[in-house]
Amino acid sequence: MPRSQRITIANRQRRIPVAKTQLRKVAQRILDALGCPEAELSVSIVGDRAIRVLNREYLGRDKATNVISFAMQEGEFGSINPGLLGDVVISVDTAAREAEEAGDTFLNRLYFLLLHGVLHITGYDHERSGEAEAARMEAKEREIFSLLVEEGLV
């Protein structure tokens, strides 16, 4: 399978335009930087309503959030397809609000959330593994996001 077909992008909302080609380039660079350039990844761009449903059904949190990741390498059947990393779902509504609140651009926030989600499905965790792991994840986020900026992808 060609590299470009290993990353699936689905834009499931219409309010905010998202350039899928650029998002795919950023996703591929993130995978390259993490040492898994041939991995399969699915990215869904949704609105707050859709991500709230996912957050409620899978995480028990009845509210919209910015990004949710579903790792395919976890659980009893995680080793069936080792090249399939998983799914990252990003809410553009929340991303746009967060960007505005932080005085950042929407695209910077979108690409950062993509990076954050991919880190989660590649084993990084900031929620359940303690402060040291959270610091490790934040350091990796800074490292890779800086790389994206240096290379003009962000």
PDB file of C-alpha atoms in Angstrom, residues 9 18-26:
ATOM      1  CA  ILE A   9      -8.571  11.554   6.585  1.00  0.00           C
ATOM      2  CA  VAL A  18      -9.793  21.628   6.517  1.00  0.00           C
ATOM      3  CA  ALA A  19      -7.161  20.923   3.860  1.00  0.00           C
ATOM      4  CA  LYS A  20      -6.896  17.138   3.940  1.00  0.00           C
ATOM      5  CA  THR A  21      -3.724  17.032   1.820  1.00  0.00           C
ATOM      6  CA  GLN A  22      -1.792  19.222   4.274  1.00  0.00           C
ATOM      7  CA  LEU A  23      -3.241  17.375   7.273  1.00  0.00           C
ATOM      8  CA  ARG A  24      -2.041  14.107   5.721  1.00  0.00           C
ATOM      9  CA  LYS A  25       1.476  15.578   5.222  1.00  0.00           C
ATOM     10  CA  VAL A  26       1.599  16.666   8.857  1.00  0.00           C
TER      11      VAL A  26
END
